[in-house]
XYZ file of C-alpha atoms in Angstrom:
418
model
C 9.832 36.012 -35.796
C 9.387 33.370 -38.454
C 7.549 31.402 -36.017
C 5.350 33.940 -35.406
C 4.317 34.453 -39.263
C 3.498 30.585 -39.260
C 1.382 30.786 -36.220
C -0.288 33.562 -38.227
C -0.587 31.971 -41.599
C -2.452 28.824 -39.614
C -4.919 31.194 -37.916
C -5.636 32.679 -41.140
C -6.033 29.565 -43.068
C -8.251 27.794 -40.087
C -10.788 31.089 -40.101
C -11.075 30.554 -43.839
C -11.416 26.835 -43.628
C -14.232 27.831 -41.080
C -15.875 30.925 -43.129
C -15.690 28.209 -46.246
C -17.652 25.320 -44.292
C -19.946 28.109 -43.122
C -20.864 29.000 -46.483
C -21.070 25.447 -47.727
C -23.352 24.654 -45.139
C -25.549 27.822 -45.751
C -25.480 26.791 -49.485
C -26.349 23.640 -48.770
C -29.110 24.381 -46.592
C -30.363 26.920 -49.340
C -30.537 24.298 -51.684
C -32.398 21.898 -49.289
C -34.813 24.510 -48.416
C -35.269 25.203 -52.199
C -35.976 21.446 -52.654
C -38.371 21.414 -50.028
C -40.179 24.583 -51.448
C -39.936 22.823 -54.778
C -41.563 19.684 -53.041
C -44.276 21.545 -51.412
C -45.091 23.407 -54.432
C -45.335 20.576 -56.770
C -47.259 18.532 -54.040
C -49.780 21.397 -54.141
C -49.856 21.196 -57.917
C -50.663 17.738 -58.272
C -53.193 17.632 -55.670
C -55.127 20.583 -57.660
C -54.544 18.620 -60.930
C -56.001 15.480 -59.525
C -59.256 17.401 -58.479
C -59.391 18.890 -62.101
C -58.429 15.214 -63.133
C -62.047 13.681 -61.696
C -63.711 16.072 -63.900
C -61.485 15.649 -67.056
C -62.625 11.502 -66.349
C -66.387 11.891 -66.167
C -66.298 14.029 -69.127
C -64.139 11.990 -71.323
C -66.431 9.053 -70.557
C -69.535 11.021 -70.964
C -68.241 11.656 -74.409
C -68.044 8.358 -75.408
C -70.924 6.186 -76.071
C -68.630 2.992 -76.081
C -66.998 3.851 -73.145
C -66.870 0.278 -71.640
C -65.745 -1.124 -74.901
C -63.119 1.904 -75.281
C -61.897 1.578 -71.912
C -59.858 -1.711 -70.136
C -60.167 -2.707 -66.873
C -57.189 -1.429 -64.324
C -55.376 0.269 -67.432
C -54.608 3.815 -67.697
C -55.730 6.277 -70.155
C -53.419 8.194 -72.527
C -51.574 10.774 -70.645
C -53.126 14.191 -70.307
C -50.674 17.189 -69.408
C -52.191 19.934 -67.721
C -49.978 23.219 -66.729
C -46.922 20.351 -66.568
C -48.323 17.950 -64.223
C -49.183 14.589 -65.882
C -52.702 13.260 -65.704
C -54.229 9.630 -66.380
C -57.094 7.997 -65.468
C -58.269 4.272 -64.986
C -61.594 2.448 -64.417
C -62.164 -0.336 -62.102
C -64.760 -3.099 -62.230
C -65.512 -5.579 -59.595
C -65.186 -8.530 -62.002
C -62.389 -7.221 -63.658
C -64.092 -6.710 -67.186
C -65.709 -3.473 -67.853
C -67.594 -4.567 -71.210
C -69.239 -8.227 -69.833
C -72.659 -6.298 -68.493
C -73.473 -2.222 -69.412
C -75.298 -1.775 -65.954
C -71.811 -3.014 -63.837
C -70.832 -0.391 -61.349
C -67.359 0.621 -61.256
C -64.542 3.055 -60.147
C -62.184 5.689 -61.479
C -58.823 6.265 -60.161
C -57.397 9.589 -61.321
C -53.501 9.967 -60.833
C -51.684 13.314 -61.256
C -47.780 13.361 -61.040
C -45.061 16.224 -61.515
C -41.115 14.943 -60.664
C -41.137 13.123 -57.103
C -44.605 14.161 -56.420
C -47.960 12.269 -57.017
C -51.508 12.461 -55.603
C -54.426 9.928 -56.508
C -58.401 10.077 -56.013
C -60.619 6.987 -56.419
C -64.360 7.346 -56.411
C -67.385 5.574 -57.615
C -69.204 6.545 -60.800
C -72.608 7.185 -60.406
C -75.230 6.492 -63.537
C -76.506 9.312 -64.770
C -78.128 8.189 -68.132
C -82.148 7.344 -68.999
C -83.737 5.458 -66.717
C -83.622 1.360 -67.045
C -86.437 0.068 -69.273
C -87.755 -1.963 -66.436
C -89.679 1.343 -65.125
C -91.377 1.397 -68.695
C -93.386 -1.489 -67.229
C -95.718 -2.295 -64.609
C -94.218 -5.497 -63.736
C -91.022 -6.970 -64.717
C -89.318 -10.407 -63.993
C -86.057 -11.959 -65.395
C -87.549 -15.049 -65.269
C -91.156 -16.290 -65.707
C -94.100 -14.550 -65.199
C -97.001 -17.390 -63.589
C -100.448 -16.572 -62.577
C -101.596 -19.946 -61.509
C -104.948 -21.577 -59.816
C -107.441 -18.939 -59.912
C -105.594 -15.993 -59.672
C -106.968 -12.809 -61.864
C -104.379 -9.956 -62.637
C -104.730 -6.736 -64.507
C -103.043 -3.733 -65.409
C -103.167 -0.854 -67.390
C -99.462 -0.905 -68.183
C -97.384 -3.505 -70.168
C -95.776 -6.239 -68.428
C -92.376 -7.871 -69.471
C -90.380 -11.319 -68.782
C -87.555 -12.546 -70.133
C -88.737 -15.661 -69.564
C -92.541 -17.582 -70.121
C -95.497 -15.522 -69.357
C -98.327 -18.833 -68.183
C -101.296 -18.663 -67.137
C -103.153 -21.350 -65.855
C -106.314 -22.420 -67.229
C -108.402 -21.150 -64.476
C -106.431 -18.017 -63.976
C -106.510 -15.054 -66.426
C -104.410 -11.843 -67.260
C -105.800 -8.579 -68.694
C -102.157 -6.674 -69.677
C -100.462 -5.964 -72.618
C -97.118 -8.603 -72.395
C -93.916 -8.863 -73.525
C -91.804 -11.918 -73.302
C -88.761 -13.673 -74.686
C -90.078 -17.187 -73.910
C -93.644 -17.469 -75.562
C -96.739 -17.678 -73.481
C -99.388 -20.041 -72.535
C -103.001 -19.730 -71.157
C -105.888 -17.055 -71.120
C -104.237 -13.422 -71.900
C -106.672 -10.312 -72.366
C -103.971 -8.096 -74.612
C -101.491 -8.217 -76.855
C -98.701 -10.992 -77.099
C -95.173 -9.610 -78.050
C -92.008 -10.898 -77.961
C -89.262 -8.890 -76.017
C -87.315 -6.856 -77.866
C -83.904 -5.980 -76.764
C -82.252 -6.571 -72.916
C -84.747 -5.975 -70.595
C -82.823 -3.610 -68.051
C -82.837 -4.369 -64.102
C -80.607 -3.611 -61.468
C -79.052 -6.460 -59.740
C -78.959 -6.457 -55.506
C -76.194 -4.054 -55.516
C -78.976 -1.519 -56.226
C -79.776 -1.798 -52.195
C -76.158 -0.106 -51.054
C -77.354 3.341 -51.780
C -80.517 2.924 -49.868
C -78.364 1.097 -46.956
C -76.063 3.884 -46.898
C -78.328 6.621 -46.200
C -80.798 4.339 -44.073
C -81.268 4.558 -40.568
C -80.938 1.006 -39.101
C -83.653 -0.415 -37.238
C -82.762 -3.689 -34.956
C -84.978 -6.374 -35.796
C -84.827 -7.423 -32.250
C -87.075 -4.406 -31.481
C -89.795 -5.932 -33.237
C -92.073 -8.893 -32.083
C -90.337 -12.113 -32.686
C -92.172 -15.795 -32.949
C -89.979 -18.558 -33.862
C -88.306 -17.664 -37.301
C -90.277 -14.772 -38.262
C -90.262 -11.096 -36.796
C -93.418 -8.615 -37.081
C -93.453 -5.161 -38.348
C -97.093 -4.591 -36.852
C -99.088 -1.523 -35.824
C -96.187 0.698 -36.283
C -96.236 3.996 -37.954
C -92.765 4.586 -39.792
C -91.413 8.250 -42.134
C -89.670 11.127 -42.259
C -91.093 12.392 -38.924
C -92.350 9.173 -37.297
C -90.755 6.050 -36.023
C -92.878 3.974 -33.546
C -90.185 1.156 -33.678
C -87.108 2.693 -32.293
C -88.023 6.551 -32.463
C -84.786 7.699 -34.207
C -86.108 9.134 -37.427
C -84.759 9.368 -40.778
C -85.016 12.893 -42.686
C -85.390 11.130 -45.954
C -87.581 8.448 -44.547
C -85.369 5.648 -45.604
C -84.866 2.624 -42.872
C -83.222 -0.581 -43.019
C -83.532 -3.764 -41.314
C -80.989 -6.593 -41.185
C -83.761 -9.757 -40.616
C -80.788 -11.983 -39.386
C -82.092 -14.751 -41.126
C -86.119 -14.626 -40.044
C -88.560 -13.993 -42.415
C -90.305 -10.604 -41.692
C -94.017 -10.115 -41.729
C -95.631 -6.209 -42.566
C -98.943 -6.140 -41.642
C -101.591 -3.476 -39.800
C -99.244 -0.419 -40.403
C -99.056 2.716 -42.085
C -95.516 3.482 -43.899
C -94.526 6.721 -45.662
C -90.813 5.562 -46.016
C -88.414 3.366 -47.902
C -87.732 0.216 -46.442
C -84.565 -1.936 -47.027
C -85.161 -5.323 -45.875
C -81.654 -7.764 -46.141
C -80.739 -10.826 -44.893
C -84.283 -11.904 -44.908
C -85.317 -15.755 -44.677
C -87.847 -17.569 -46.623
C -89.692 -13.902 -47.680
C -90.949 -10.777 -46.622
C -94.901 -10.770 -46.147
C -96.736 -8.001 -46.790
C -99.958 -8.909 -45.287
C -103.676 -7.902 -43.903
C -104.027 -4.180 -44.195
C -101.362 -1.744 -44.921
C -101.222 1.727 -46.299
C -97.512 1.970 -47.739
C -95.949 5.105 -49.843
C -92.358 6.508 -49.986
C -91.534 9.876 -47.881
C -89.680 10.881 -51.341
C -92.123 10.314 -54.214
C -89.756 8.678 -56.807
C -87.857 6.612 -54.188
C -88.926 2.786 -53.922
C -91.382 1.810 -51.103
C -89.530 -1.550 -50.523
C -85.692 -2.988 -51.597
C -84.810 -6.695 -50.315
C -82.369 -9.025 -51.377
C -84.873 -11.913 -50.515
C -88.363 -12.821 -52.058
C -91.800 -10.639 -51.407
C -95.065 -12.273 -50.821
C -97.951 -9.988 -51.144
C -101.248 -10.465 -49.764
C -103.586 -7.692 -48.936
C -107.003 -7.908 -47.994
C -109.491 -5.138 -48.983
C -110.257 -4.195 -45.351
C -109.264 -0.561 -44.549
C -106.319 -0.156 -42.080
C -108.412 1.066 -38.925
C -106.906 3.339 -36.471
C -109.513 1.963 -34.153
C -108.168 -1.729 -34.719
C -104.427 -0.890 -34.042
C -105.234 1.546 -31.511
C -102.569 3.985 -32.940
C -103.162 7.725 -34.506
C -101.497 7.006 -37.983
C -101.896 10.994 -39.503
C -100.390 12.795 -36.087
C -98.682 16.143 -36.694
C -96.325 16.260 -39.001
C -97.712 12.718 -41.066
C -100.947 14.217 -42.610
C -103.526 12.109 -44.494
C -105.325 13.562 -47.525
C -103.930 16.786 -46.333
C -105.222 16.296 -42.768
C -103.666 15.436 -39.360
C -105.686 14.615 -36.034
C -105.226 13.357 -32.813
C -108.166 10.634 -32.953
C -107.957 7.242 -33.575
C -111.162 7.194 -36.254
C -109.442 7.231 -38.829
C -109.667 4.574 -41.764
C -106.818 4.341 -44.756
C -107.268 2.327 -47.755
C -105.043 -1.084 -47.795
C -102.646 -0.519 -50.752
C -99.195 0.017 -51.791
C -98.115 3.121 -54.058
C -94.536 3.217 -55.314
C -91.717 1.546 -56.548
C -91.365 -2.426 -55.222
C -87.755 -4.313 -55.804
C -87.036 -7.771 -55.220
C -83.662 -9.265 -56.219
C -85.456 -13.024 -55.801
C -89.210 -13.853 -56.230
C -92.274 -11.601 -56.115
C -95.619 -13.919 -55.011
C -99.283 -13.001 -54.775
C -101.017 -15.651 -52.208
C -104.664 -16.359 -52.504
C -105.747 -16.083 -49.111
C -108.277 -14.043 -49.620
C -106.251 -11.451 -50.975
C -106.964 -8.371 -52.617
C -103.590 -7.020 -53.809
C -103.968 -3.154 -55.029
C -100.767 -1.699 -56.023
C -100.272 1.876 -57.906
C -96.559 1.896 -59.179
C -94.129 -0.416 -60.679
C -93.121 -3.958 -59.423
C -89.629 -5.072 -60.478
C -88.188 -8.891 -59.592
C -85.037 -10.017 -60.515
C -86.006 -13.634 -60.115
C -89.767 -14.468 -61.166
C -93.068 -13.064 -60.614
C -95.904 -15.825 -59.526
C -98.932 -16.299 -57.651
C -102.510 -17.698 -57.368
C -103.812 -14.322 -55.850
C -105.682 -11.640 -57.383
C -103.591 -8.741 -58.333
C -105.171 -5.218 -59.692
C -101.760 -3.219 -60.791
C -102.219 0.250 -61.809
C -99.001 1.751 -63.435
C -97.469 4.779 -62.650
C -94.642 6.806 -64.999
C -93.028 9.032 -62.423
C -89.947 6.528 -61.878
C -89.432 6.330 -65.596
C -89.754 9.878 -65.990
C -87.508 10.833 -62.707
C -85.414 7.415 -62.181
C -84.799 6.789 -58.417
C -80.839 6.098 -57.866
C -79.643 2.957 -58.734
C -82.660 2.472 -61.797
C -80.506 4.385 -64.378
C -78.279 3.387 -66.945
C -74.598 4.203 -67.450
C -75.096 6.121 -70.524
C -73.839 9.122 -68.424
C -72.205 9.449 -65.285
C -71.242 11.418 -62.597
C -68.941 10.801 -59.818
C -71.077 9.304 -56.628
C -71.835 11.893 -53.888
C -69.563 11.125 -50.669
C -67.595 8.459 -52.540
C -64.071 10.445 -53.303
C -61.584 9.212 -51.144
C -57.464 9.458 -51.618
C -55.187 6.464 -52.187
C -51.818 5.169 -52.525
C -50.580 6.191 -55.974
C -50.614 2.949 -58.398
């Protein structure tokens, strides 16, 4: 009898232990599930907070006129608590110094954290301040402006140089001039000292346009030695006789692979980005060039530009191509003939990271717009430059100051939490 009672006791004890173990397991699972739910909820909260943090960072920068000097590269801002989530942002400059150049591009990195959860966004800051003051001039050079030999230049807008404006004894220039390094030669117009900093973008300005451009393989052009030739072509946001692939914004890029490039006997209504140019990009002969988007540059290059246009009109009969087909009117008209003539002229904004020159090869350079050279401007050719203020009134991408910023389109990406 006692033996039977002991067995019953042991059975009851084992059952109790089993029930207790199951209860503990259930409790552990419940706690684990609760932690998972909390972790998931925390992650959603930090992600939403990081989204809001981008707007907070931009607002903080735009409300601080001295934001470049009041921030330090790669150092977090003061913590901001939003709905229990800790938010910080830091600014990242490629050269590690936010304050050394007011035109340097930079990124913002926003981090949101709550308990064991964190989330970070990184994005490029895009300048949305006023236009750079280079757009207030018909021509600007970071170095000298030199008119040589028998060159005759005239413009109804001012020109500016951070160096010298120099005119040879047989040459002359008619313009209101601003220079930091003084003057030499015959100048018809005011001679003024350049006040303040001449604002010009560096070669990084090409990046935005390269990113949205349709690339054109340079081997599709006629090649001869160290040159490639863009000749007898029609290029716009609706037509591309070179490769056939059309860019709806009318922005195209060509990697010249170290060759010089000659643009001649063509009608272009597009923005062209030329990289890895050899000695120079030469715009020669009869060319009619505008942009598809009115305030976009017509040409940007990381090299030099040589302008040598003639007064001879661009003739469809000469190039053997209809240059105003359906979808690409000229003065509101399209046709299917090859009898139309176009004035040989450039209309728009031209940018060179190197030198811009004007050659005297029977040239008659006519330009409506603005020329920006990050190098020098020189030459012995004639130039008639008619200033257009559309770029100052509505600056194109890459030509604004960083007095105000916004998040660059398509630049937001998730990164590891620092």
